[in-house]
């Protein structure tokens, strides 16, 4: 783990201060999270074709996303405990293998029910990756740069999302939709190659490894539920629920909203998403700077309020004003992504080393599981309200996040044990 001396004000000082091992950990975690995003996004991008192929309702389609997120909580909590017991790097490798294998198997599903099972199992690896990768990098990062360092890991989500949109646009223009959605899932096997890099180059921070071998009690759920940590765990989970409920409402339903409510073509949908993804990438990167400059809590509040306002504005654009939808996609992507940039640093700073993986894995992924109900609620409400009208549910999630912050401490500048 890096020690803090005189501040380095040069561009990308946060990366230089990681040291050789920290830089390799950064590359492995960035790749893992980017490919994690890719494997998640192939579902919403293929949702319309999947619904038509299996003849399912919008509620059943939303359930595919919900089961992914619910099972990701299982994977994230389990990975957090495992990261505290056997190490961050080993857990990272296992998570990549699981999500790559089961994403590919989704492409072979002969029935909706089996697709639901495979997607749920993919969710285990999906949730596990962030729990391991974010902690791994946070423990190498200097306290003065931790927010922006882990934010760059978060920016990998936009990179994976953008790659998925490119592949989706190419595949769905070349292949019949009944087969195209399967091809999209099959490409999800490629992330397994990242395991080779992680195994050969990535290790836990020396200080964390030393602490892990000395601690008698590591990675227990009981440890994060007792006393003051128990209160922190509850409200951190509520914060994660609100932010992820709002985000996954958009991630799951915007492609379908653009194709059905806005009646865009496949290429048109990809173009509109490109604006949102560009905003998301910049949001992930700059959100980390805000977290270091303003503090963790003020950054969460700022982007929660802006995200809620933009969801309402985006879905209220009248028919025919598609240029405005295109323009609003950029700030919507920016704000709903920037709010995530503080999570990796903030949750790591809330817990001691022996319980850091467990605490971070539990709170973030319990929030993901409960927040996963939002896409399903939208799916059922869409029957009467339309997708655009139902997506306003996401704004409620951001309000919930602001409420949770009243009972959580500010942690900017905290040194990790």
mmCIF file of C-alpha atoms in Angstrom:
data_model
loop_
_atom_site.group_PDB
_atom_site.id
_atom_site.type_symbol
_atom_site.label_atom_id
_atom_site.label_comp_id
_atom_site.label_asym_id
_atom_site.label_seq_id
_atom_site.Cartn_x
_atom_site.Cartn_y
_atom_site.Cartn_z
ATOM 1 C CA UNK A 1 0.000 0.000 0.000
ATOM 2 C CA UNK A 2 1.288 3.436 -0.859
ATOM 3 C CA UNK A 3 2.307 5.902 1.858
ATOM 4 C CA UNK A 4 1.477 9.606 1.629
ATOM 5 C CA UNK A 5 4.374 12.079 1.404
ATOM 6 C CA UNK A 6 4.465 15.413 -0.489
ATOM 7 C CA UNK A 7 1.492 15.710 -2.849
ATOM 8 C CA UNK A 8 2.228 14.942 -6.486
ATOM 9 C CA UNK A 9 0.246 17.492 -8.538
ATOM 10 C CA UNK A 10 1.225 16.226 -11.987
ATOM 11 C CA UNK A 11 -1.444 14.730 -14.292
ATOM 12 C CA UNK A 12 -2.189 11.081 -13.468
ATOM 13 C CA UNK A 13 -0.230 11.302 -10.235
ATOM 14 C CA UNK A 14 -2.773 8.858 -8.804
ATOM 15 C CA UNK A 15 -1.504 6.187 -11.198
ATOM 16 C CA UNK A 16 2.205 6.816 -10.638
ATOM 17 C CA UNK A 17 1.844 6.537 -6.866
ATOM 18 C CA UNK A 18 0.409 3.012 -7.160
ATOM 19 C CA UNK A 19 3.862 1.519 -7.757
ATOM 20 C CA UNK A 20 4.578 -1.452 -10.091
ATOM 21 C CA UNK A 21 2.403 -3.991 -8.264
ATOM 22 C CA UNK A 22 -0.420 -1.511 -7.834
ATOM 23 C CA UNK A 23 -0.379 -0.663 -11.539
ATOM 24 C CA UNK A 24 -0.686 -4.329 -12.471
ATOM 25 C CA UNK A 25 -3.542 -4.699 -10.010
ATOM 26 C CA UNK A 26 -5.185 -1.675 -11.618
ATOM 27 C CA UNK A 27 -4.933 -3.173 -15.111
ATOM 28 C CA UNK A 28 -6.350 -6.512 -13.961
ATOM 29 C CA UNK A 29 -9.237 -4.892 -12.082
ATOM 30 C CA UNK A 30 -9.996 -2.456 -14.897
ATOM 31 C CA UNK A 31 -10.145 -5.294 -17.421
ATOM 32 C CA UNK A 32 -12.247 -7.429 -15.110
ATOM 33 C CA UNK A 33 -14.817 -4.705 -14.475
ATOM 34 C CA UNK A 34 -14.974 -3.630 -18.119
ATOM 35 C CA UNK A 35 -15.652 -7.167 -19.277
ATOM 36 C CA UNK A 36 -18.075 -7.618 -16.387
ATOM 37 C CA UNK A 37 -20.011 -4.668 -17.825
ATOM 38 C CA UNK A 38 -19.899 -6.172 -21.307
ATOM 39 C CA UNK A 39 -21.387 -9.441 -20.099
ATOM 40 C CA UNK A 40 -24.127 -7.630 -18.192
ATOM 41 C CA UNK A 41 -25.097 -5.307 -21.053
ATOM 42 C CA UNK A 42 -25.651 -8.020 -23.652
ATOM 43 C CA UNK A 43 -28.950 -8.824 -21.922
ATOM 44 C CA UNK A 44 -30.656 -5.399 -22.130
ATOM 45 C CA UNK A 45 -29.299 -4.923 -25.655
ATOM 46 C CA UNK A 46 -30.817 -8.226 -26.755
ATOM 47 C CA UNK A 47 -33.982 -7.855 -24.660
ATOM 48 C CA UNK A 48 -36.380 -7.031 -27.516
ATOM 49 C CA UNK A 49 -35.172 -9.995 -29.611
ATOM 50 C CA UNK A 50 -35.232 -12.330 -26.591
ATOM 51 C CA UNK A 51 -38.784 -11.277 -25.719
ATOM 52 C CA UNK A 52 -39.940 -11.913 -29.277
ATOM 53 C CA UNK A 53 -38.128 -15.276 -29.521
ATOM 54 C CA UNK A 54 -39.605 -16.718 -26.331
ATOM 55 C CA UNK A 55 -42.888 -14.786 -26.498
ATOM 56 C CA UNK A 56 -42.534 -13.349 -23.002
ATOM 57 C CA UNK A 57 -44.129 -10.272 -21.393
ATOM 58 C CA UNK A 58 -42.304 -7.117 -20.333
ATOM 59 C CA UNK A 59 -42.591 -8.287 -16.727
ATOM 60 C CA UNK A 60 -40.883 -11.597 -17.546
ATOM 61 C CA UNK A 61 -38.219 -9.703 -19.467
ATOM 62 C CA UNK A 62 -37.582 -7.496 -16.448
ATOM 63 C CA UNK A 63 -37.284 -10.617 -14.304
ATOM 64 C CA UNK A 64 -34.222 -11.670 -16.325
ATOM 65 C CA UNK A 65 -32.464 -8.533 -15.153
ATOM 66 C CA UNK A 66 -33.772 -8.850 -11.618
ATOM 67 C CA UNK A 67 -32.576 -12.426 -11.147
ATOM 68 C CA UNK A 68 -29.143 -11.367 -12.433
ATOM 69 C CA UNK A 69 -28.915 -8.628 -9.828
ATOM 70 C CA UNK A 70 -30.355 -10.715 -6.977
ATOM 71 C CA UNK A 71 -27.835 -13.479 -7.599
ATOM 72 C CA UNK A 72 -25.089 -10.877 -7.945
ATOM 73 C CA UNK A 73 -25.745 -10.085 -4.292
ATOM 74 C CA UNK A 74 -25.024 -13.714 -3.438
ATOM 75 C CA UNK A 75 -21.833 -13.572 -5.488
ATOM 76 C CA UNK A 76 -20.754 -10.210 -4.125
ATOM 77 C CA UNK A 77 -21.302 -11.112 -0.491
ATOM 78 C CA UNK A 78 -19.591 -14.470 -0.944
ATOM 79 C CA UNK A 79 -16.700 -12.858 -2.814
ATOM 80 C CA UNK A 80 -16.269 -10.264 -0.078
ATOM 81 C CA UNK A 81 -15.919 -12.970 2.550
ATOM 82 C CA UNK A 82 -13.637 -14.986 0.281
ATOM 83 C CA UNK A 83 -11.481 -11.915 -0.453
ATOM 84 C CA UNK A 84 -10.885 -11.454 3.286
ATOM 85 C CA UNK A 85 -10.005 -15.133 3.724
ATOM 86 C CA UNK A 86 -8.020 -16.202 0.638
ATOM 87 C CA UNK A 87 -7.081 -12.863 -0.932
ATOM 88 C CA UNK A 88 -8.372 -10.283 -3.411
ATOM 89 C CA UNK A 89 -6.511 -11.469 -6.527
ATOM 90 C CA UNK A 90 -7.611 -15.105 -6.223
ATOM 91 C CA UNK A 91 -11.207 -14.055 -5.763
ATOM 92 C CA UNK A 92 -10.950 -11.802 -8.817
ATOM 93 C CA UNK A 93 -9.874 -14.733 -11.003
ATOM 94 C CA UNK A 94 -12.726 -16.927 -9.804
ATOM 95 C CA UNK A 95 -15.307 -14.216 -10.463
ATOM 96 C CA UNK A 96 -14.161 -13.634 -14.064
ATOM 97 C CA UNK A 97 -14.343 -17.355 -14.811
ATOM 98 C CA UNK A 98 -17.893 -17.672 -13.469
ATOM 99 C CA UNK A 99 -19.409 -14.718 -15.310
ATOM 100 C CA UNK A 100 -17.680 -15.605 -18.606
ATOM 101 C CA UNK A 101 -18.811 -19.243 -18.604
ATOM 102 C CA UNK A 102 -22.438 -18.601 -17.739
ATOM 103 C CA UNK A 103 -22.813 -15.646 -20.108
ATOM 104 C CA UNK A 104 -21.787 -17.949 -22.939
ATOM 105 C CA UNK A 105 -24.194 -20.654 -21.744
ATOM 106 C CA UNK A 106 -27.071 -18.149 -21.906
ATOM 107 C CA UNK A 107 -26.612 -18.220 -25.671
ATOM 108 C CA UNK A 108 -27.416 -21.941 -25.725
ATOM 109 C CA UNK A 109 -30.589 -21.727 -23.607
ATOM 110 C CA UNK A 110 -33.466 -23.565 -25.391
ATOM 111 C CA UNK A 111 -36.172 -22.153 -23.097
ATOM 112 C CA UNK A 112 -36.909 -18.979 -21.186
ATOM 113 C CA UNK A 113 -36.739 -20.890 -17.892
ATOM 114 C CA UNK A 114 -33.230 -22.195 -18.606
ATOM 115 C CA UNK A 115 -32.112 -18.738 -19.724
ATOM 116 C CA UNK A 116 -33.348 -17.457 -16.372
ATOM 117 C CA UNK A 117 -31.236 -20.079 -14.561
ATOM 118 C CA UNK A 118 -28.077 -19.377 -16.574
ATOM 119 C CA UNK A 119 -28.515 -15.630 -16.170
ATOM 120 C CA UNK A 120 -28.874 -16.049 -12.425
ATOM 121 C CA UNK A 121 -25.646 -18.064 -12.260
ATOM 122 C CA UNK A 122 -23.911 -15.433 -14.397
ATOM 123 C CA UNK A 123 -25.032 -12.908 -11.806
ATOM 124 C CA UNK A 124 -22.954 -14.652 -9.131
ATOM 125 C CA UNK A 125 -19.734 -13.887 -11.019
ATOM 126 C CA UNK A 126 -20.997 -10.464 -12.022
ATOM 127 C CA UNK A 127 -21.426 -9.421 -8.393
ATOM 128 C CA UNK A 128 -18.218 -11.059 -7.235
ATOM 129 C CA UNK A 129 -15.907 -9.149 -9.597
ATOM 130 C CA UNK A 130 -16.482 -5.665 -8.200
ATOM 131 C CA UNK A 131 -16.246 -6.868 -4.602
ATOM 132 C CA UNK A 132 -12.731 -8.176 -5.246
ATOM 133 C CA UNK A 133 -11.370 -5.704 -7.803
ATOM 134 C CA UNK A 134 -12.378 -2.434 -6.149
ATOM 135 C CA UNK A 135 -10.894 -3.421 -2.790
ATOM 136 C CA UNK A 136 -7.705 -4.675 -4.418
ATOM 137 C CA UNK A 137 -7.014 -1.286 -6.021
ATOM 138 C CA UNK A 138 -8.271 0.797 -3.068
ATOM 139 C CA UNK A 139 -5.667 -0.865 -0.824
ATOM 140 C CA UNK A 140 -2.830 0.071 -3.179
ATOM 141 C CA UNK A 141 -4.031 3.673 -3.586
ATOM 142 C CA UNK A 142 -2.806 6.679 -1.617
ATOM 143 C CA UNK A 143 -5.501 8.259 0.567
ATOM 144 C CA UNK A 144 -5.224 11.605 -1.228
ATOM 145 C CA UNK A 145 -5.957 9.984 -4.606
ATOM 146 C CA UNK A 146 -8.125 7.026 -3.609
ATOM 147 C CA UNK A 147 -11.402 8.471 -4.865
ATOM 148 C CA UNK A 148 -10.143 9.149 -8.380
ATOM 149 C CA UNK A 149 -8.069 5.938 -8.540
ATOM 150 C CA UNK A 150 -11.021 3.669 -7.856
ATOM 151 C CA UNK A 151 -13.198 5.926 -10.044
ATOM 152 C CA UNK A 152 -11.036 5.017 -13.024
ATOM 153 C CA UNK A 153 -11.811 1.368 -12.264
ATOM 154 C CA UNK A 154 -15.507 2.328 -12.346
ATOM 155 C CA UNK A 155 -14.951 3.982 -15.744
ATOM 156 C CA UNK A 156 -14.239 0.532 -17.143
ATOM 157 C CA UNK A 157 -18.003 -0.042 -16.944
ATOM 158 C CA UNK A 158 -18.524 2.530 -19.706
ATOM 159 C CA UNK A 159 -15.772 0.958 -21.805
ATOM 160 C CA UNK A 160 -17.393 -2.478 -21.556
ATOM 161 C CA UNK A 161 -20.818 -0.993 -22.219
ATOM 162 C CA UNK A 162 -19.547 0.816 -25.313
ATOM 163 C CA UNK A 163 -17.924 -2.370 -26.609
ATOM 164 C CA UNK A 164 -21.190 -4.245 -26.095
ATOM 165 C CA UNK A 165 -23.122 -1.610 -28.081
ATOM 166 C CA UNK A 166 -20.619 -1.832 -30.956
ATOM 167 C CA UNK A 167 -20.839 -5.631 -31.067
ATOM 168 C CA UNK A 168 -24.643 -5.463 -30.762
ATOM 169 C CA UNK A 169 -24.892 -3.029 -33.694
ATOM 170 C CA UNK A 170 -22.689 -5.210 -35.909
ATOM 171 C CA UNK A 171 -24.243 -8.556 -34.959
ATOM 172 C CA UNK A 172 -27.874 -7.440 -35.224
ATOM 173 C CA UNK A 173 -27.227 -5.904 -38.641
ATOM 174 C CA UNK A 174 -25.590 -9.060 -39.989
ATOM 175 C CA UNK A 175 -27.535 -11.851 -38.282
ATOM 176 C CA UNK A 176 -31.251 -12.628 -37.961
ATOM 177 C CA UNK A 177 -32.541 -11.449 -34.529
ATOM 178 C CA UNK A 178 -33.532 -15.003 -33.544
ATOM 179 C CA UNK A 179 -29.845 -15.978 -33.701
ATOM 180 C CA UNK A 180 -28.221 -12.588 -33.096
ATOM 181 C CA UNK A 181 -29.061 -12.451 -29.384
ATOM 182 C CA UNK A 182 -27.413 -15.866 -28.954
ATOM 183 C CA UNK A 183 -24.244 -14.723 -30.759
ATOM 184 C CA UNK A 184 -24.134 -11.708 -28.453
ATOM 185 C CA UNK A 185 -24.108 -13.989 -25.402
ATOM 186 C CA UNK A 186 -21.502 -16.318 -26.919
ATOM 187 C CA UNK A 187 -19.035 -13.436 -27.247
ATOM 188 C CA UNK A 188 -19.264 -13.171 -23.455
ATOM 189 C CA UNK A 189 -16.895 -16.139 -23.139
ATOM 190 C CA UNK A 190 -13.904 -14.008 -24.207
ATOM 191 C CA UNK A 191 -13.300 -12.419 -20.756
ATOM 192 C CA UNK A 192 -12.029 -15.779 -19.520
ATOM 193 C CA UNK A 193 -8.728 -14.915 -21.230
ATOM 194 C CA UNK A 194 -8.185 -12.181 -18.617
ATOM 195 C CA UNK A 195 -7.597 -14.869 -16.005
ATOM 196 C CA UNK A 196 -4.200 -15.593 -17.556
ATOM 197 C CA UNK A 197 -3.068 -12.012 -16.965
ATOM 198 C CA UNK A 198 -4.388 -11.833 -13.405
ATOM 199 C CA UNK A 199 -2.803 -15.147 -12.435
ATOM 200 C CA UNK A 200 0.639 -14.143 -13.701
ATOM 201 C CA UNK A 201 0.747 -10.462 -12.741
ATOM 202 C CA UNK A 202 -1.671 -9.490 -9.963
ATOM 203 C CA UNK A 203 -1.106 -9.852 -6.210
ATOM 204 C CA UNK A 204 -2.691 -8.358 -3.093
ATOM 205 C CA UNK A 205 -0.992 -5.342 -1.521
ATOM 206 C CA UNK A 206 1.835 -6.489 0.805
ATOM 207 C CA UNK A 207 0.380 -4.696 3.822
ATOM 208 C CA UNK A 208 -3.057 -6.229 3.283
ATOM 209 C CA UNK A 209 -1.589 -9.692 2.821
ATOM 210 C CA UNK A 210 0.386 -9.361 6.043
ATOM 211 C CA UNK A 211 -2.706 -8.205 7.907
ATOM 212 C CA UNK A 212 -4.790 -11.053 6.478
ATOM 213 C CA UNK A 213 -2.389 -13.724 7.700
ATOM 214 C CA UNK A 214 -2.259 -12.241 11.228
ATOM 215 C CA UNK A 215 -5.960 -11.673 11.833
ATOM 216 C CA UNK A 216 -7.706 -14.501 13.676
ATOM 217 C CA UNK A 217 -11.223 -13.406 12.679
ATOM 218 C CA UNK A 218 -11.533 -12.605 8.984
ATOM 219 C CA UNK A 219 -14.493 -12.182 6.701
ATOM 220 C CA UNK A 220 -17.529 -12.845 8.907
ATOM 221 C CA UNK A 221 -21.002 -11.364 8.433
ATOM 222 C CA UNK A 222 -21.394 -11.249 12.221
ATOM 223 C CA UNK A 223 -18.431 -8.875 12.410
ATOM 224 C CA UNK A 224 -20.062 -6.219 10.204
ATOM 225 C CA UNK A 225 -23.442 -6.488 11.954
ATOM 226 C CA UNK A 226 -22.334 -5.676 15.516
ATOM 227 C CA UNK A 227 -22.253 -2.325 17.302
ATOM 228 C CA UNK A 228 -21.465 0.814 15.351
ATOM 229 C CA UNK A 229 -20.435 -1.212 12.290
ATOM 230 C CA UNK A 230 -23.928 -2.703 12.199
ATOM 231 C CA UNK A 231 -25.471 0.747 11.829
ATOM 232 C CA UNK A 232 -22.934 1.646 9.148
ATOM 233 C CA UNK A 233 -23.727 -1.574 7.295
ATOM 234 C CA UNK A 234 -27.469 -0.863 7.308
ATOM 235 C CA UNK A 235 -27.260 2.677 5.940
ATOM 236 C CA UNK A 236 -24.467 1.872 3.476
ATOM 237 C CA UNK A 237 -26.708 -0.897 2.110
ATOM 238 C CA UNK A 238 -29.585 1.588 1.840
ATOM 239 C CA UNK A 239 -27.333 4.019 -0.031
ATOM 240 C CA UNK A 240 -26.293 1.274 -2.446
ATOM 241 C CA UNK A 241 -29.925 0.195 -2.900
ATOM 242 C CA UNK A 242 -31.061 3.658 -3.948
ATOM 243 C CA UNK A 243 -28.196 4.350 -6.342
ATOM 244 C CA UNK A 244 -28.327 0.940 -8.006
ATOM 245 C CA UNK A 245 -32.111 0.832 -8.147
ATOM 246 C CA UNK A 246 -32.039 4.067 -10.107
ATOM 247 C CA UNK A 247 -29.157 2.996 -12.320
ATOM 248 C CA UNK A 248 -30.393 -0.470 -13.249
ATOM 249 C CA UNK A 249 -33.802 0.938 -14.093
ATOM 250 C CA UNK A 250 -32.041 2.872 -16.846
ATOM 251 C CA UNK A 251 -29.526 0.187 -17.825
ATOM 252 C CA UNK A 252 -32.262 -2.410 -18.261
ATOM 253 C CA UNK A 253 -34.955 -0.378 -19.992
ATOM 254 C CA UNK A 254 -33.403 2.453 -22.015
ATOM 255 C CA UNK A 255 -32.575 0.240 -25.054
ATOM 256 C CA UNK A 256 -36.168 -1.021 -25.133
ATOM 257 C CA UNK A 257 -37.496 2.508 -24.506
ATOM 258 C CA UNK A 258 -35.572 3.864 -27.487
ATOM 259 C CA UNK A 259 -36.758 1.063 -29.774
ATOM 260 C CA UNK A 260 -40.411 0.967 -28.700
ATOM 261 C CA UNK A 261 -41.496 4.329 -27.260
ATOM 262 C CA UNK A 262 -39.152 6.376 -29.504
ATOM 263 C CA UNK A 263 -39.358 3.896 -32.459
ATOM 264 C CA UNK A 264 -35.639 4.065 -33.293
ATOM 265 C CA UNK A 265 -33.845 1.577 -35.554
ATOM 266 C CA UNK A 266 -31.034 -0.692 -34.341
ATOM 267 C CA UNK A 267 -28.407 1.740 -35.654
ATOM 268 C CA UNK A 268 -30.364 4.666 -34.226
ATOM 269 C CA UNK A 269 -30.556 3.035 -30.805
ATOM 270 C CA UNK A 270 -26.813 2.417 -30.861
ATOM 271 C CA UNK A 271 -26.169 6.046 -31.803
ATOM 272 C CA UNK A 272 -28.310 7.403 -28.980
ATOM 273 C CA UNK A 273 -26.664 5.045 -26.509
ATOM 274 C CA UNK A 274 -23.254 6.247 -27.707
ATOM 275 C CA UNK A 275 -24.050 9.727 -26.354
ATOM 276 C CA UNK A 276 -25.100 8.276 -23.028
ATOM 277 C CA UNK A 277 -22.019 6.052 -22.831
ATOM 278 C CA UNK A 278 -19.682 8.961 -23.621
ATOM 279 C CA UNK A 279 -21.276 10.867 -20.760
ATOM 280 C CA UNK A 280 -20.980 7.811 -18.527
ATOM 281 C CA UNK A 281 -17.252 7.452 -19.141
ATOM 282 C CA UNK A 282 -16.582 11.094 -18.304
ATOM 283 C CA UNK A 283 -18.863 10.799 -15.292
ATOM 284 C CA UNK A 284 -17.001 7.809 -13.892
ATOM 285 C CA UNK A 285 -13.634 9.522 -14.330
ATOM 286 C CA UNK A 286 -14.517 12.992 -13.040
ATOM 287 C CA UNK A 287 -16.770 11.724 -10.254
ATOM 288 C CA UNK A 288 -13.680 10.439 -8.481
ATOM 289 C CA UNK A 289 -12.139 13.910 -8.518
ATOM 290 C CA UNK A 290 -15.331 15.339 -7.024
ATOM 291 C CA UNK A 291 -15.188 12.661 -4.307
ATOM 292 C CA UNK A 292 -11.639 13.709 -3.405
ATOM 293 C CA UNK A 293 -12.335 17.457 -3.627
ATOM 294 C CA UNK A 294 -15.850 17.834 -2.161
ATOM 295 C CA UNK A 295 -15.834 14.756 0.041
ATOM 296 C CA UNK A 296 -17.677 11.465 -0.394
ATOM 297 C CA UNK A 297 -21.090 12.496 0.976
ATOM 298 C CA UNK A 298 -21.484 15.812 -0.863
ATOM 299 C CA UNK A 299 -20.584 14.086 -4.125
ATOM 300 C CA UNK A 300 -23.251 11.429 -3.594
ATOM 301 C CA UNK A 301 -25.901 14.072 -2.834
ATOM 302 C CA UNK A 302 -24.958 16.244 -5.809
ATOM 303 C CA UNK A 303 -25.217 13.486 -8.383
ATOM 304 C CA UNK A 304 -28.243 11.800 -6.789
ATOM 305 C CA UNK A 305 -30.282 14.985 -7.137
ATOM 306 C CA UNK A 306 -29.090 15.633 -10.703
ATOM 307 C CA UNK A 307 -29.761 12.006 -11.716
ATOM 308 C CA UNK A 308 -33.337 12.090 -10.411
ATOM 309 C CA UNK A 309 -34.071 15.360 -12.246
ATOM 310 C CA UNK A 310 -32.577 14.055 -15.501
ATOM 311 C CA UNK A 311 -34.557 10.792 -15.425
ATOM 312 C CA UNK A 312 -37.765 12.782 -15.165
ATOM 313 C CA UNK A 313 -36.677 15.147 -17.951
ATOM 314 C CA UNK A 314 -35.474 12.344 -20.264
ATOM 315 C CA UNK A 315 -38.701 10.362 -20.096
ATOM 316 C CA UNK A 316 -40.919 13.466 -20.354
ATOM 317 C CA UNK A 317 -39.579 14.566 -23.752
ATOM 318 C CA UNK A 318 -42.558 14.742 -26.130
ATOM 319 C CA UNK A 319 -42.888 12.562 -29.211
ATOM 320 C CA UNK A 320 -41.011 14.035 -32.168
ATOM 321 C CA UNK A 321 -38.362 15.784 -30.087
ATOM 322 C CA UNK A 322 -35.812 12.999 -30.520
ATOM 323 C CA UNK A 323 -32.903 15.433 -30.825
ATOM 324 C CA UNK A 324 -33.563 16.518 -27.257
ATOM 325 C CA UNK A 325 -33.532 12.866 -26.148
ATOM 326 C CA UNK A 326 -30.151 12.508 -27.864
ATOM 327 C CA UNK A 327 -28.746 15.593 -26.125
ATOM 328 C CA UNK A 328 -30.101 14.673 -22.682
ATOM 329 C CA UNK A 329 -28.488 11.245 -22.953
ATOM 330 C CA UNK A 330 -25.050 12.766 -22.317
ATOM 331 C CA UNK A 331 -25.742 14.463 -18.944
ATOM 332 C CA UNK A 332 -27.942 11.513 -17.922
ATOM 333 C CA UNK A 333 -25.069 9.103 -18.516
ATOM 334 C CA UNK A 334 -22.646 11.503 -16.818
ATOM 335 C CA UNK A 335 -24.591 11.962 -13.575
ATOM 336 C CA UNK A 336 -25.869 8.391 -13.124
ATOM 337 C CA UNK A 337 -22.299 7.134 -13.545
ATOM 338 C CA UNK A 338 -20.432 9.827 -11.586
ATOM 339 C CA UNK A 339 -22.351 8.873 -8.454
ATOM 340 C CA UNK A 340 -20.768 5.402 -8.571
ATOM 341 C CA UNK A 341 -17.222 6.772 -8.576
ATOM 342 C CA UNK A 342 -17.143 7.304 -4.830
ATOM 343 C CA UNK A 343 -18.384 3.844 -3.864
ATOM 344 C CA UNK A 344 -15.116 1.917 -4.069
ATOM 345 C CA UNK A 345 -13.205 4.378 -1.896
ATOM 346 C CA UNK A 346 -16.091 5.170 0.473
ATOM 347 C CA UNK A 347 -17.046 1.608 1.335
ATOM 348 C CA UNK A 348 -13.388 0.600 1.739
ATOM 349 C CA UNK A 349 -12.894 3.480 4.197
ATOM 350 C CA UNK A 350 -15.922 2.490 6.291
ATOM 351 C CA UNK A 351 -14.457 -0.900 7.335
ATOM 352 C CA UNK A 352 -11.244 -2.216 8.966
ATOM 353 C CA UNK A 353 -8.911 -4.407 6.918
ATOM 354 C CA UNK A 354 -10.067 -7.761 8.328
ATOM 355 C CA UNK A 355 -13.706 -7.004 7.437
ATOM 356 C CA UNK A 356 -13.227 -4.737 4.419
ATOM 357 C CA UNK A 357 -14.022 -7.307 1.763
ATOM 358 C CA UNK A 358 -17.017 -8.595 3.670
ATOM 359 C CA UNK A 359 -18.367 -5.115 4.443
ATOM 360 C CA UNK A 360 -17.892 -3.763 0.952
ATOM 361 C CA UNK A 361 -19.122 -6.917 -0.742
ATOM 362 C CA UNK A 362 -22.202 -7.163 1.483
ATOM 363 C CA UNK A 363 -23.390 -3.541 1.398
ATOM 364 C CA UNK A 364 -22.820 -2.927 -2.306
ATOM 365 C CA UNK A 365 -24.359 -6.191 -3.407
ATOM 366 C CA UNK A 366 -27.260 -6.248 -0.977
ATOM 367 C CA UNK A 367 -28.059 -2.850 -2.445
ATOM 368 C CA UNK A 368 -27.788 -4.348 -5.904
ATOM 369 C CA UNK A 369 -30.164 -7.183 -4.981
ATOM 370 C CA UNK A 370 -32.843 -4.957 -3.463
ATOM 371 C CA UNK A 371 -32.316 -2.369 -6.206
ATOM 372 C CA UNK A 372 -32.877 -5.135 -8.756
ATOM 373 C CA UNK A 373 -36.573 -5.026 -7.918
ATOM 374 C CA UNK A 374 -36.787 -1.683 -9.687
ATOM 375 C CA UNK A 375 -36.426 -3.068 -13.264
ATOM 376 C CA UNK A 376 -39.121 -5.658 -12.576
ATOM 377 C CA UNK A 377 -41.461 -3.008 -11.146
ATOM 378 C CA UNK A 378 -40.860 -0.932 -14.277
ATOM 379 C CA UNK A 379 -41.635 -3.967 -16.442
ATOM 380 C CA UNK A 380 -45.025 -4.503 -14.818
ATOM 381 C CA UNK A 381 -45.905 -0.785 -14.692
ATOM 382 C CA UNK A 382 -44.948 -0.440 -18.370
ATOM 383 C CA UNK A 383 -48.042 -2.446 -19.329
ATOM 384 C CA UNK A 384 -50.253 0.500 -18.352
ATOM 385 C CA UNK A 385 -47.853 3.454 -18.229
ATOM 386 C CA UNK A 386 -45.487 2.674 -21.083
ATOM 387 C CA UNK A 387 -41.761 2.133 -20.535
ATOM 388 C CA UNK A 388 -40.979 5.849 -20.417
ATOM 389 C CA UNK A 389 -43.637 6.597 -17.814
ATOM 390 C CA UNK A 390 -42.668 3.640 -15.653
ATOM 391 C CA UNK A 391 -38.970 4.556 -15.625
ATOM 392 C CA UNK A 392 -39.705 7.448 -13.275
ATOM 393 C CA UNK A 393 -39.447 4.778 -10.543
ATOM 394 C CA UNK A 394 -35.681 5.211 -10.869
ATOM 395 C CA UNK A 395 -35.883 8.756 -9.511
ATOM 396 C CA UNK A 396 -37.287 7.380 -6.252
ATOM 397 C CA UNK A 397 -34.101 5.343 -5.794
ATOM 398 C CA UNK A 398 -31.901 8.422 -5.847
ATOM 399 C CA UNK A 399 -34.073 10.050 -3.215
ATOM 400 C CA UNK A 400 -33.593 6.997 -1.018
ATOM 401 C CA UNK A 401 -29.814 7.325 -1.380
ATOM 402 C CA UNK A 402 -29.866 10.936 -0.153
ATOM 403 C CA UNK A 403 -31.868 9.927 2.927
ATOM 404 C CA UNK A 404 -29.349 7.175 3.820
ATOM 405 C CA UNK A 405 -26.447 9.638 3.816
ATOM 406 C CA UNK A 406 -27.807 11.496 6.853
ATOM 407 C CA UNK A 407 -26.660 8.571 9.043
ATOM 408 C CA UNK A 408 -23.279 7.868 7.434
ATOM 409 C CA UNK A 409 -19.911 9.530 8.258
ATOM 410 C CA UNK A 410 -17.619 11.471 5.956
ATOM 411 C CA UNK A 411 -14.405 9.490 5.322
ATOM 412 C CA UNK A 412 -12.333 11.524 2.870
ATOM 413 C CA UNK A 413 -8.616 11.418 3.771
ATOM 414 C CA UNK A 414 -8.918 8.193 5.780
ATOM 415 C CA UNK A 415 -5.793 6.018 5.889
ATOM 416 C CA UNK A 416 -6.495 2.326 5.316
ATOM 417 C CA UNK A 417 -5.071 -0.098 7.892
#
